[in-house]
Amino acid sequence: MTSAAPHATFDDPHVMKTYGRLPIALSHGRGCRVWDTEGREYLDGLGGIAVNTLGHAHPKLVPALQEQIGRMIHCSNYYHVPLQEQLAARLVELSGLSNAFFCSTGLEANEAALKLARKFGHDKGIERPEVIVYEKAFHGRSIATLSATGNPKVQAGFGPLVEGFVRVPLNDLEAVEAAVRGNPNVVAVFLETIQGEGGIHAARWDYLQGLRRLCDEHDLLLMLDEVQCGIGRTGKWFAHQWAGIQPDVMPLAKGLGSGVPVGAVVCGPRAAGIFQPGNHGSTFGGNPLSMRAGVETLRIMTEDGLLENAATVGAALRAALARELEGVAGVLEIRGAGLMLGIELDRPCGVLLGRAAEAGLLLSVTADSVVRLVPPLILTVEEAEQIVAILCPLIKDFLSTGTTS
Ligand SMILES: *Cc1c(COP(=O)(O)O)cnc(C)c1O
């Protein structure tokens, strides 16, 4: 593949330099393939970071959204929005929980969860409620959600952080028991069912079951951030369903609208009545376009068997990665569930992002040394094999030459 010709927008003076971007501008996509403005083709192993559930330009989603845009994009929550009621009913049905609040992004869903936890505490007479959060967690980049995040790089430069968090390591139930026992102000336990940005670390099923018991015993809210691992990514609608438990509060976003911004907080009966009119809101949240995107995404996922696809193609992808990388020095672990996979290397490997793109594959590197694959849930076994055929030689070459720049 030829290297990219410099393009005027690559040094744009008007967009804030918030991201370290590759010198590639994407123009359009179809299914699990995208093309850049120079006409080069890429296989999409990233799905816009676990967002493009249905890939690109899905033939069932596009006409539905076109129809919706022609009908109504936005009104306001001054009025009933029938599509909100439809999406809430479907999320309730799929989760077994009872009510949903809609917003537009993951951090906004997590902000709502944190507000729910605090009000839950205040309603019980706890004036300084505290929430148990986790090492390596990622919950977003607002001041409250970056404070809940367990990554010093995300927090650096933005202090003072929001108080009221107690941090514990993942999968250590005794650490949570100790934090709760000594502290009557604890009102909630807040974690990602599978940590995404932190490097694809899953909460063990028995650990989640233990947390559920502990939260019941101490009247705490169990809040599971499924912004990345939810919406079918692991082969169940929600990753915690593998453990056979239910949270009280579940923030969702990323994959819910297949690329249209949709966030939601789905609550069970212990949390659903906490907010009263005037306690919380969002101007864009629940607008007709975003709700239609959510309704259609869930409908198409069901019609096309995409949960089963995520499970079977994810298993095939993982097996093929294991086959190619077995015994390769420097590959520490391949882990994850369904189409949320991480390959941990023994050294920082951010350089692979650009090298993979040059070779025609989009992916991400998270927690410095974990190659992350979160492709669209429509990925086929053939496409999974193509990902492996591009990625594994790059990883082997990277590890054998030891270059990190
Ligand atoms: C991406 C992510 C968020 C933040 O979502 P935004 O839409 O970027 O605000 C929160 N939690 C988890 C688990 C995420 O993966």
GROMACS .gro file of C-alpha atoms and ligand atoms in nm:
model
  420
    1MET     CA    1   0.000   0.000   0.000
    2THR     CA    2   0.138   0.344  -0.091
    3SER     CA    3   0.185   0.598   0.184
    4ALA     CA    4  -0.068   0.876   0.221
    5ALA     CA    5  -0.010   1.196   0.031
    6PRO     CA    6  -0.016   1.492   0.270
    7HIS     CA    7  -0.365   1.632   0.280
    8ALA     CA    8  -0.459   1.984   0.382
    9THR     CA    9  -0.695   1.871   0.656
   10PHE     CA   10  -0.425   1.665   0.829
   11ASP     CA   11  -0.282   1.982   0.980
   12ASP     CA   12  -0.609   2.161   1.025
   13PRO     CA   13  -0.563   2.485   1.219
   14HIS     CA   14  -0.924   2.507   1.338
   15VAL     CA   15  -0.999   2.175   1.505
   16MET     CA   16  -0.862   2.144   1.857
   17LYS     CA   17  -0.573   1.904   1.886
   18THR     CA   18  -0.754   1.669   2.125
   19TYR     CA   19  -0.655   1.347   1.952
   20GLY     CA   20  -0.339   1.193   1.814
   21ARG     CA   21  -0.488   1.118   1.474
   22LEU     CA   22  -0.353   0.897   1.198
   23PRO     CA   23  -0.295   1.074   0.863
   24ILE     CA   24  -0.607   0.912   0.717
   25ALA     CA   25  -0.947   1.065   0.642
   26LEU     CA   26  -1.229   0.814   0.606
   27SER     CA   27  -1.492   0.885   0.348
   28HIS     CA   28  -1.747   0.604   0.338
   29GLY     CA   29  -1.814   0.247   0.435
   30ARG     CA   30  -2.020  -0.060   0.358
   31GLY     CA   31  -2.057  -0.352   0.595
   32CYS     CA   32  -1.722  -0.414   0.767
   33ARG     CA   33  -1.520  -0.223   0.506
   34VAL     CA   34  -1.440   0.148   0.487
   35TRP     CA   35  -1.260   0.361   0.231
   36ASP     CA   36  -1.050   0.672   0.278
   37THR     CA   37  -1.047   0.989   0.070
   38GLU     CA   38  -0.757   0.848  -0.134
   39GLY     CA   39  -0.964   0.544  -0.226
   40ARG     CA   40  -0.779   0.293  -0.007
   41GLU     CA   41  -0.983   0.014   0.150
   42TYR     CA   42  -0.971  -0.099   0.514
   43LEU     CA   43  -1.123  -0.386   0.708
   44ASP     CA   44  -1.296  -0.242   1.014
   45GLY     CA   45  -1.177  -0.415   1.331
   46LEU     CA   46  -1.267  -0.111   1.539
   47GLY     CA   47  -1.631  -0.035   1.457
   48GLY     CA   48  -1.581   0.329   1.556
   49ILE     CA   49  -1.476   0.196   1.901
   50ALA     CA   50  -1.756  -0.056   1.957
   51VAL     CA   51  -2.015   0.185   1.813
   52ASN     CA   52  -2.098   0.065   1.460
   53THR     CA   53  -2.295  -0.242   1.569
   54LEU     CA   54  -2.443  -0.287   1.220
   55GLY     CA   55  -2.128  -0.186   1.034
   56HIS     CA   56  -2.157   0.089   0.775
   57ALA     CA   57  -2.451   0.180   0.548
   58HIS     CA   58  -2.658  -0.116   0.667
   59PRO     CA   59  -2.932  -0.176   0.407
   60LYS     CA   60  -3.204  -0.206   0.673
   61LEU     CA   61  -3.089   0.084   0.892
   62VAL     CA   62  -3.030   0.347   0.622
   63PRO     CA   63  -3.387   0.368   0.482
   64ALA     CA   64  -3.536   0.367   0.834
   65LEU     CA   65  -3.318   0.660   0.941
   66GLN     CA   66  -3.383   0.844   0.614
   67GLU     CA   67  -3.754   0.807   0.674
   68GLN     CA   68  -3.716   0.931   1.033
   69ILE     CA   69  -3.511   1.236   0.932
   70GLY     CA   70  -3.786   1.330   0.686
   71ARG     CA   71  -4.047   1.293   0.961
   72MET     CA   72  -3.884   1.449   1.268
   73ILE     CA   73  -3.529   1.472   1.404
   74HIS     CA   74  -3.583   1.645   1.736
   75CYS     CA   75  -3.862   1.789   1.946
   76SER     CA   76  -3.817   1.822   2.322
   77ASN     CA   77  -3.886   1.634   2.639
   78TYR     CA   78  -4.166   1.883   2.710
   79TYR     CA   79  -4.372   1.626   2.518
   80HIS     CA   80  -4.417   1.251   2.514
   81VAL     CA   81  -4.188   1.090   2.255
   82PRO     CA   82  -4.348   0.762   2.144
   83LEU     CA   83  -4.016   0.627   2.013
   84GLN     CA   84  -3.867   0.672   2.364
   85GLU     CA   85  -4.146   0.458   2.501
   86GLN     CA   86  -4.076   0.196   2.234
   87LEU     CA   87  -3.702   0.184   2.299
   88ALA     CA   88  -3.750   0.183   2.678
   89ALA     CA   89  -3.997  -0.106   2.650
   90ARG     CA   90  -3.752  -0.306   2.440
   91LEU     CA   91  -3.457  -0.239   2.674
   92VAL     CA   92  -3.673  -0.337   2.971
   93GLU     CA   93  -3.774  -0.657   2.795
   94LEU     CA   94  -3.415  -0.749   2.705
   95SER     CA   95  -3.266  -0.665   3.045
   96GLY     CA   96  -3.544  -0.768   3.283
   97LEU     CA   97  -3.510  -0.424   3.446
   98SER     CA   98  -3.794  -0.176   3.470
   99ASN     CA   99  -3.727   0.179   3.340
  100ALA     CA  100  -3.494   0.377   3.115
  101PHE     CA  101  -3.367   0.735   3.098
  102PHE     CA  102  -3.221   0.856   2.766
  103CYS     CA  103  -2.923   1.078   2.692
  104SER     CA  104  -2.668   1.094   2.412
  105THR     CA  105  -2.329   0.960   2.526
  106GLY     CA  106  -2.160   0.717   2.761
  107LEU     CA  107  -2.031   0.976   3.003
  108GLU     CA  108  -2.377   1.127   3.024
  109ALA     CA  109  -2.525   0.786   3.106
  110ASN     CA  110  -2.261   0.744   3.378
  111GLU     CA  111  -2.326   1.093   3.514
  112ALA     CA  112  -2.691   0.997   3.550
  113ALA     CA  113  -2.588   0.677   3.729
  114LEU     CA  114  -2.368   0.872   3.972
  115LYS     CA  115  -2.647   1.122   4.038
  116LEU     CA  116  -2.883   0.831   4.102
  117ALA     CA  117  -2.638   0.685   4.354
  118ARG     CA  118  -2.600   1.015   4.538
  119LYS     CA  119  -2.972   1.079   4.555
  120PHE     CA  120  -3.030   0.720   4.664
  121GLY     CA  121  -2.798   0.800   4.956
  122HIS     CA  122  -2.953   1.138   5.035
  123ASP     CA  123  -3.301   0.982   5.031
  124LYS     CA  124  -3.173   0.743   5.302
  125GLY     CA  125  -3.031   1.031   5.507
  126ILE     CA  126  -2.667   0.982   5.403
  127GLU     CA  127  -2.533   1.332   5.352
  128ARG     CA  128  -2.194   1.243   5.204
  129PRO     CA  129  -2.261   0.937   4.989
  130GLU     CA  130  -1.964   0.744   4.851
  131VAL     CA  131  -1.941   0.511   4.552
  132ILE     CA  132  -1.701   0.218   4.519
  133VAL     CA  133  -1.507   0.240   4.191
  134TYR     CA  134  -1.225   0.039   4.036
  135GLU     CA  135  -0.861   0.042   3.940
  136LYS     CA  136  -0.821   0.059   3.558
  137ALA     CA  137  -1.186   0.168   3.518
  138PHE     CA  138  -1.293   0.408   3.245
  139HIS     CA  139  -1.624   0.590   3.275
  140GLY     CA  140  -1.580   0.901   3.060
  141ARG     CA  141  -1.420   1.243   3.052
  142SER     CA  142  -1.653   1.478   3.238
  143ILE     CA  143  -1.521   1.595   3.574
  144ALA     CA  144  -1.731   1.343   3.769
  145THR     CA  145  -1.674   1.048   3.536
  146LEU     CA  146  -1.299   1.111   3.504
  147SER     CA  147  -1.291   1.117   3.883
  148ALA     CA  148  -1.455   0.773   3.886
  149THR     CA  149  -1.209   0.657   3.619
  150GLY     CA  150  -0.907   0.463   3.745
  151ASN     CA  151  -0.647   0.600   3.506
  152PRO     CA  152  -0.412   0.878   3.622
  153LYS     CA  153  -0.351   0.984   3.260
  154VAL     CA  154  -0.721   1.067   3.215
  155GLN     CA  155  -0.722   1.267   3.540
  156ALA     CA  156  -0.389   1.451   3.507
  157GLY     CA  157  -0.432   1.827   3.482
  158PHE     CA  158  -0.800   1.833   3.577
  159GLY     CA  159  -0.798   1.838   3.954
  160PRO     CA  160  -0.947   1.891   4.198
  161LEU     CA  161  -1.125   1.564   4.137
  162VAL     CA  162  -1.482   1.504   4.251
  163GLU     CA  163  -1.486   1.343   4.595
  164GLY     CA  164  -1.697   1.057   4.718
  165PHE     CA  165  -1.521   0.764   4.550
  166VAL     CA  166  -1.352   0.466   4.715
  167ARG     CA  167  -1.126   0.268   4.482
  168VAL     CA  168  -1.075  -0.110   4.489
  169PRO     CA  169  -0.906  -0.366   4.262
  170LEU     CA  170  -1.122  -0.577   4.028
  171ASN     CA  171  -1.225  -0.932   4.118
  172ASP     CA  172  -1.133  -0.902   4.488
  173LEU     CA  173  -1.458  -0.938   4.681
  174GLU     CA  174  -1.286  -0.905   5.018
  175ALA     CA  175  -1.161  -0.558   4.919
  176VAL     CA  176  -1.522  -0.450   4.857
  177GLU     CA  177  -1.642  -0.613   5.180
  178ALA     CA  178  -1.371  -0.428   5.373
  179ALA     CA  179  -1.461  -0.097   5.207
  180VAL     CA  180  -1.830  -0.140   5.287
  181ARG     CA  181  -1.786  -0.272   5.642
  182GLY     CA  182  -1.587   0.025   5.761
  183ASN     CA  183  -1.794   0.288   5.586
  184PRO     CA  184  -2.166   0.357   5.635
  185ASN     CA  185  -2.155   0.625   5.361
  186VAL     CA  186  -2.112   0.373   5.078
  187VAL     CA  187  -2.425   0.374   4.859
  188ALA     CA  188  -2.323   0.198   4.538
  189VAL     CA  189  -2.071  -0.026   4.361
  190PHE     CA  190  -1.991   0.099   4.011
  191LEU     CA  191  -1.793  -0.104   3.757
  192GLU     CA  192  -1.767  -0.204   3.393
  193THR     CA  193  -1.879  -0.564   3.351
  194ILE     CA  194  -1.582  -0.591   3.114
  195GLN     CA  195  -1.330  -0.308   3.137
  196GLY     CA  196  -1.270  -0.174   2.786
  197GLU     CA  197  -1.025   0.116   2.790
  198GLY     CA  198  -0.844  -0.042   3.085
  199GLY     CA  199  -0.731  -0.331   2.865
  200ILE     CA  200  -1.022  -0.582   2.833
  201HIS     CA  201  -1.043  -0.713   3.189
  202ALA     CA  202  -1.366  -0.897   3.272
  203ALA     CA  203  -1.530  -0.916   3.612
  204ARG     CA  204  -1.551  -1.288   3.695
  205TRP     CA  205  -1.903  -1.434   3.708
  206ASP     CA  206  -1.868  -1.547   4.071
  207TYR     CA  207  -1.736  -1.201   4.157
  208LEU     CA  208  -2.045  -1.036   4.003
  209GLN     CA  209  -2.266  -1.282   4.192
  210GLY     CA  210  -2.077  -1.194   4.510
  211LEU     CA  211  -2.125  -0.821   4.446
  212ARG     CA  212  -2.497  -0.877   4.388
  213ARG     CA  213  -2.525  -1.053   4.728
  214LEU     CA  214  -2.320  -0.786   4.902
  215CYS     CA  215  -2.527  -0.504   4.750
  216ASP     CA  216  -2.849  -0.675   4.862
  217GLU     CA  217  -2.718  -0.729   5.215
  218HIS     CA  218  -2.603  -0.368   5.257
  219ASP     CA  219  -2.875  -0.193   5.053
  220LEU     CA  220  -2.628  -0.066   4.790
  221LEU     CA  221  -2.694  -0.005   4.421
  222LEU     CA  222  -2.506  -0.236   4.185
  223MET     CA  223  -2.426  -0.017   3.884
  224LEU     CA  224  -2.278  -0.194   3.581
  225ASP     CA  225  -2.131   0.030   3.311
  226GLU     CA  226  -2.211  -0.162   2.991
  227VAL     CA  227  -2.140   0.132   2.761
  228GLN     CA  228  -1.880  -0.075   2.572
  229CYS     CA  229  -1.955  -0.441   2.651
  230GLY     CA  230  -2.337  -0.418   2.626
  231ILE     CA  231  -2.571  -0.437   2.324
  232GLY     CA  232  -2.483  -0.786   2.209
  233ARG     CA  233  -2.107  -0.744   2.192
  234THR     CA  234  -2.028  -1.051   2.405
  235GLY     CA  235  -2.302  -1.272   2.258
  236LYS     CA  236  -2.564  -1.180   2.519
  237TRP     CA  237  -2.758  -0.855   2.512
  238PHE     CA  238  -2.571  -0.745   2.824
  239ALA     CA  239  -2.243  -0.893   2.947
  240HIS     CA  240  -2.366  -0.940   3.306
  241GLN     CA  241  -2.629  -1.184   3.178
  242TRP     CA  242  -2.348  -1.443   3.149
  243ALA     CA  243  -2.329  -1.433   3.529
  244GLY     CA  244  -2.706  -1.473   3.572
  245ILE     CA  245  -2.741  -1.156   3.779
  246GLN     CA  246  -2.911  -0.820   3.734
  247PRO     CA  247  -2.776  -0.476   3.818
  248ASP     CA  248  -2.985  -0.197   3.969
  249VAL     CA  249  -2.846   0.060   3.727
  250MET     CA  250  -2.697  -0.003   3.382
  251PRO     CA  251  -2.551   0.280   3.171
  252LEU     CA  252  -2.544   0.207   2.795
  253ALA     CA  253  -2.432   0.403   2.489
  254LYS     CA  254  -2.176   0.316   2.219
  255GLY     CA  255  -2.341   0.033   2.023
  256LEU     CA  256  -2.702   0.125   2.099
  257GLY     CA  257  -2.755   0.357   1.802
  258SER     CA  258  -2.516   0.199   1.548
  259GLY     CA  259  -2.337   0.534   1.520
  260VAL     CA  260  -2.619   0.777   1.597
  261PRO     CA  261  -2.545   0.912   1.947
  262VAL     CA  262  -2.773   0.735   2.195
  263GLY     CA  263  -2.713   0.688   2.566
  264ALA     CA  264  -2.939   0.524   2.820
  265VAL     CA  265  -2.952   0.436   3.185
  266VAL     CA  266  -3.165   0.130   3.245
  267CYS     CA  267  -3.276   0.080   3.605
  268GLY     CA  268  -3.434  -0.189   3.814
  269PRO     CA  269  -3.707  -0.124   4.070
  270ARG     CA  270  -3.468  -0.008   4.346
  271ALA     CA  271  -3.336   0.278   4.131
  272ALA     CA  272  -3.616   0.354   3.888
  273GLY     CA  273  -3.809   0.582   4.125
  274ILE     CA  274  -3.516   0.788   4.256
  275PHE     CA  275  -3.534   1.073   4.003
  276GLN     CA  276  -3.841   1.294   4.037
  277PRO     CA  277  -3.949   1.553   3.779
  278GLY     CA  278  -3.685   1.826   3.770
  279ASN     CA  279  -3.399   1.612   3.909
  280HIS     CA  280  -3.235   1.529   3.579
  281GLY     CA  281  -3.261   1.592   3.207
  282SER     CA  282  -3.093   1.620   2.869
  283THR     CA  283  -3.195   1.843   2.579
  284PHE     CA  284  -3.093   1.600   2.305
  285GLY     CA  285  -3.160   1.288   2.512
  286GLY     CA  286  -3.430   1.065   2.369
  287ASN     CA  287  -3.493   1.268   2.054
  288PRO     CA  288  -3.684   1.093   1.776
  289LEU     CA  289  -3.383   1.037   1.547
  290SER     CA  290  -3.168   0.880   1.819
  291MET     CA  291  -3.457   0.670   1.949
  292ARG     CA  292  -3.535   0.544   1.601
  293ALA     CA  293  -3.168   0.446   1.563
  294GLY     CA  294  -3.190   0.252   1.891
  295VAL     CA  295  -3.519   0.082   1.806
  296GLU     CA  296  -3.399  -0.019   1.459
  297THR     CA  297  -3.058  -0.135   1.584
  298LEU     CA  298  -3.217  -0.370   1.837
  299ARG     CA  299  -3.476  -0.486   1.582
  300ILE     CA  300  -3.217  -0.565   1.314
  301MET     CA  301  -2.990  -0.735   1.568
  302THR     CA  302  -3.278  -0.963   1.663
  303GLU     CA  303  -3.393  -1.028   1.305
  304ASP     CA  304  -3.044  -1.105   1.182
  305GLY     CA  305  -2.929  -1.314   1.480
  306LEU     CA  306  -2.640  -1.084   1.564
  307LEU     CA  307  -2.600  -1.205   1.923
  308GLU     CA  308  -2.534  -1.553   1.797
  309ASN     CA  309  -2.308  -1.407   1.528
  310ALA     CA  310  -2.105  -1.212   1.786
  311ALA     CA  311  -2.061  -1.530   1.989
  312THR     CA  312  -1.968  -1.765   1.704
  313VAL     CA  313  -1.757  -1.525   1.495
  314GLY     CA  314  -1.596  -1.395   1.816
  315ALA     CA  315  -1.504  -1.751   1.913
  316ALA     CA  316  -1.366  -1.817   1.564
  317LEU     CA  317  -1.165  -1.493   1.573
  318ARG     CA  318  -1.025  -1.574   1.913
  319ALA     CA  319  -0.936  -1.931   1.813
  320ALA     CA  320  -0.761  -1.810   1.498
  321LEU     CA  321  -0.566  -1.548   1.695
  322ALA     CA  322  -0.465  -1.814   1.946
  323ARG     CA  323  -0.362  -2.049   1.664
  324GLU     CA  324  -0.139  -1.784   1.501
  325LEU     CA  325   0.005  -1.632   1.817
  326GLU     CA  326   0.045  -1.947   2.028
  327GLY     CA  327   0.393  -1.958   2.177
  328VAL     CA  328   0.501  -1.626   2.023
  329ALA     CA  329   0.739  -1.462   2.270
  330GLY     CA  330   0.594  -1.130   2.387
  331VAL     CA  331   0.227  -1.226   2.352
  332LEU     CA  332   0.106  -1.240   2.712
  333GLU     CA  333  -0.265  -1.316   2.679
  334ILE     CA  334  -0.562  -1.319   2.443
  335ARG     CA  335  -0.880  -1.241   2.635
  336GLY     CA  336  -1.231  -1.102   2.617
  337ALA     CA  337  -1.570  -1.230   2.511
  338GLY     CA  338  -1.756  -1.242   2.180
  339LEU     CA  339  -1.643  -0.956   1.959
  340MET     CA  340  -1.464  -0.768   2.236
  341LEU     CA  341  -1.112  -0.906   2.232
  342GLY     CA  342  -0.777  -0.792   2.361
  343ILE     CA  343  -0.429  -0.921   2.283
  344GLU     CA  344  -0.188  -0.817   2.557
  345LEU     CA  345   0.175  -0.780   2.456
  346ASP     CA  346   0.473  -0.745   2.687
  347ARG     CA  347   0.549  -0.389   2.574
  348PRO     CA  348   0.375  -0.068   2.461
  349CYS     CA  349   0.248  -0.122   2.108
  350GLY     CA  350   0.068   0.198   2.006
  351VAL     CA  351   0.272   0.195   1.684
  352LEU     CA  352   0.061  -0.100   1.565
  353LEU     CA  353  -0.234   0.133   1.511
  354GLY     CA  354  -0.061   0.302   1.217
  355ARG     CA  355   0.104  -0.013   1.088
  356ALA     CA  356  -0.228  -0.199   1.083
  357ALA     CA  357  -0.393   0.090   0.900
  358GLU     CA  358  -0.113   0.088   0.642
  359ALA     CA  359  -0.180  -0.283   0.597
  360GLY     CA  360  -0.555  -0.217   0.555
  361LEU     CA  361  -0.692  -0.291   0.904
  362LEU     CA  362  -0.851  -0.054   1.156
  363LEU     CA  363  -0.808  -0.146   1.523
  364SER     CA  364  -0.708   0.020   1.848
  365VAL     CA  365  -0.448  -0.015   2.117
  366THR     CA  366  -0.560   0.044   2.473
  367ALA     CA  367  -0.385   0.048   2.811
  368ASP     CA  368  -0.061   0.101   2.610
  369SER     CA  369   0.005  -0.267   2.538
  370VAL     CA  370  -0.331  -0.427   2.451
  371VAL     CA  371  -0.440  -0.460   2.087
  372ARG     CA  372  -0.819  -0.426   2.095
  373LEU     CA  373  -1.066  -0.562   1.841
  374VAL     CA  374  -1.428  -0.443   1.870
  375PRO     CA  375  -1.556  -0.484   1.512
  376PRO     CA  376  -1.918  -0.454   1.394
  377LEU     CA  377  -2.135  -0.744   1.510
  378ILE     CA  378  -2.210  -0.833   1.146
  379LEU     CA  379  -1.850  -0.953   1.101
  380THR     CA  380  -1.830  -1.281   0.908
  381VAL     CA  381  -1.594  -1.573   0.976
  382GLU     CA  382  -1.416  -1.490   0.647
  383GLU     CA  383  -1.363  -1.132   0.758
  384ALA     CA  384  -1.239  -1.256   1.096
  385GLU     CA  385  -0.983  -1.472   0.913
  386GLN     CA  386  -0.879  -1.167   0.708
  387ILE     CA  387  -0.826  -0.967   1.029
  388VAL     CA  388  -0.604  -1.244   1.161
  389ALA     CA  389  -0.412  -1.270   0.833
  390ILE     CA  390  -0.328  -0.898   0.844
  391LEU     CA  391  -0.279  -0.858   1.218
  392CYS     CA  392  -0.077  -1.158   1.329
  393PRO     CA  393   0.223  -1.107   1.096
  394LEU     CA  394   0.235  -0.741   1.209
  395ILE     CA  395   0.239  -0.846   1.576
  396LYS     CA  396   0.507  -1.109   1.516
  397ASP     CA  397   0.720  -0.864   1.320
  398PHE     CA  398   0.675  -0.597   1.586
  399LEU     CA  399   0.774  -0.833   1.866
  400SER     CA  400   1.073  -0.982   1.684
  401THR     CA  401   1.230  -0.652   1.579
  402GLY     CA  402   1.162  -0.491   1.914
  403THR     CA  403   1.095  -0.149   1.761
  404THR     CA  404   0.855   0.067   1.955
  405SER     CA  405   0.857   0.387   1.752
  406LIG     C1  406  -1.651   0.484   2.594
  406LIG     C2  407  -1.692   0.457   2.733
  406LIG     C3  408  -1.748   0.557   2.812
  406LIG     C4  409  -1.762   0.700   2.765
  406LIG     O1  410  -1.848   0.712   2.659
  406LIG     P1  411  -1.857   0.851   2.576
  406LIG     O2  412  -1.971   0.828   2.482
  406LIG     O3  413  -1.725   0.867   2.508
  406LIG     O4  414  -1.882   0.957   2.673
  406LIG     C5  415  -1.790   0.523   2.938
  406LIG     N1  416  -1.777   0.398   2.985
  406LIG     C6  417  -1.722   0.300   2.912
  406LIG     C7  418  -1.714   0.163   2.968
  406LIG     C8  419  -1.676   0.327   2.784
  406LIG     O5  420  -1.619   0.230   2.712
   0.00000   0.00000   0.00000
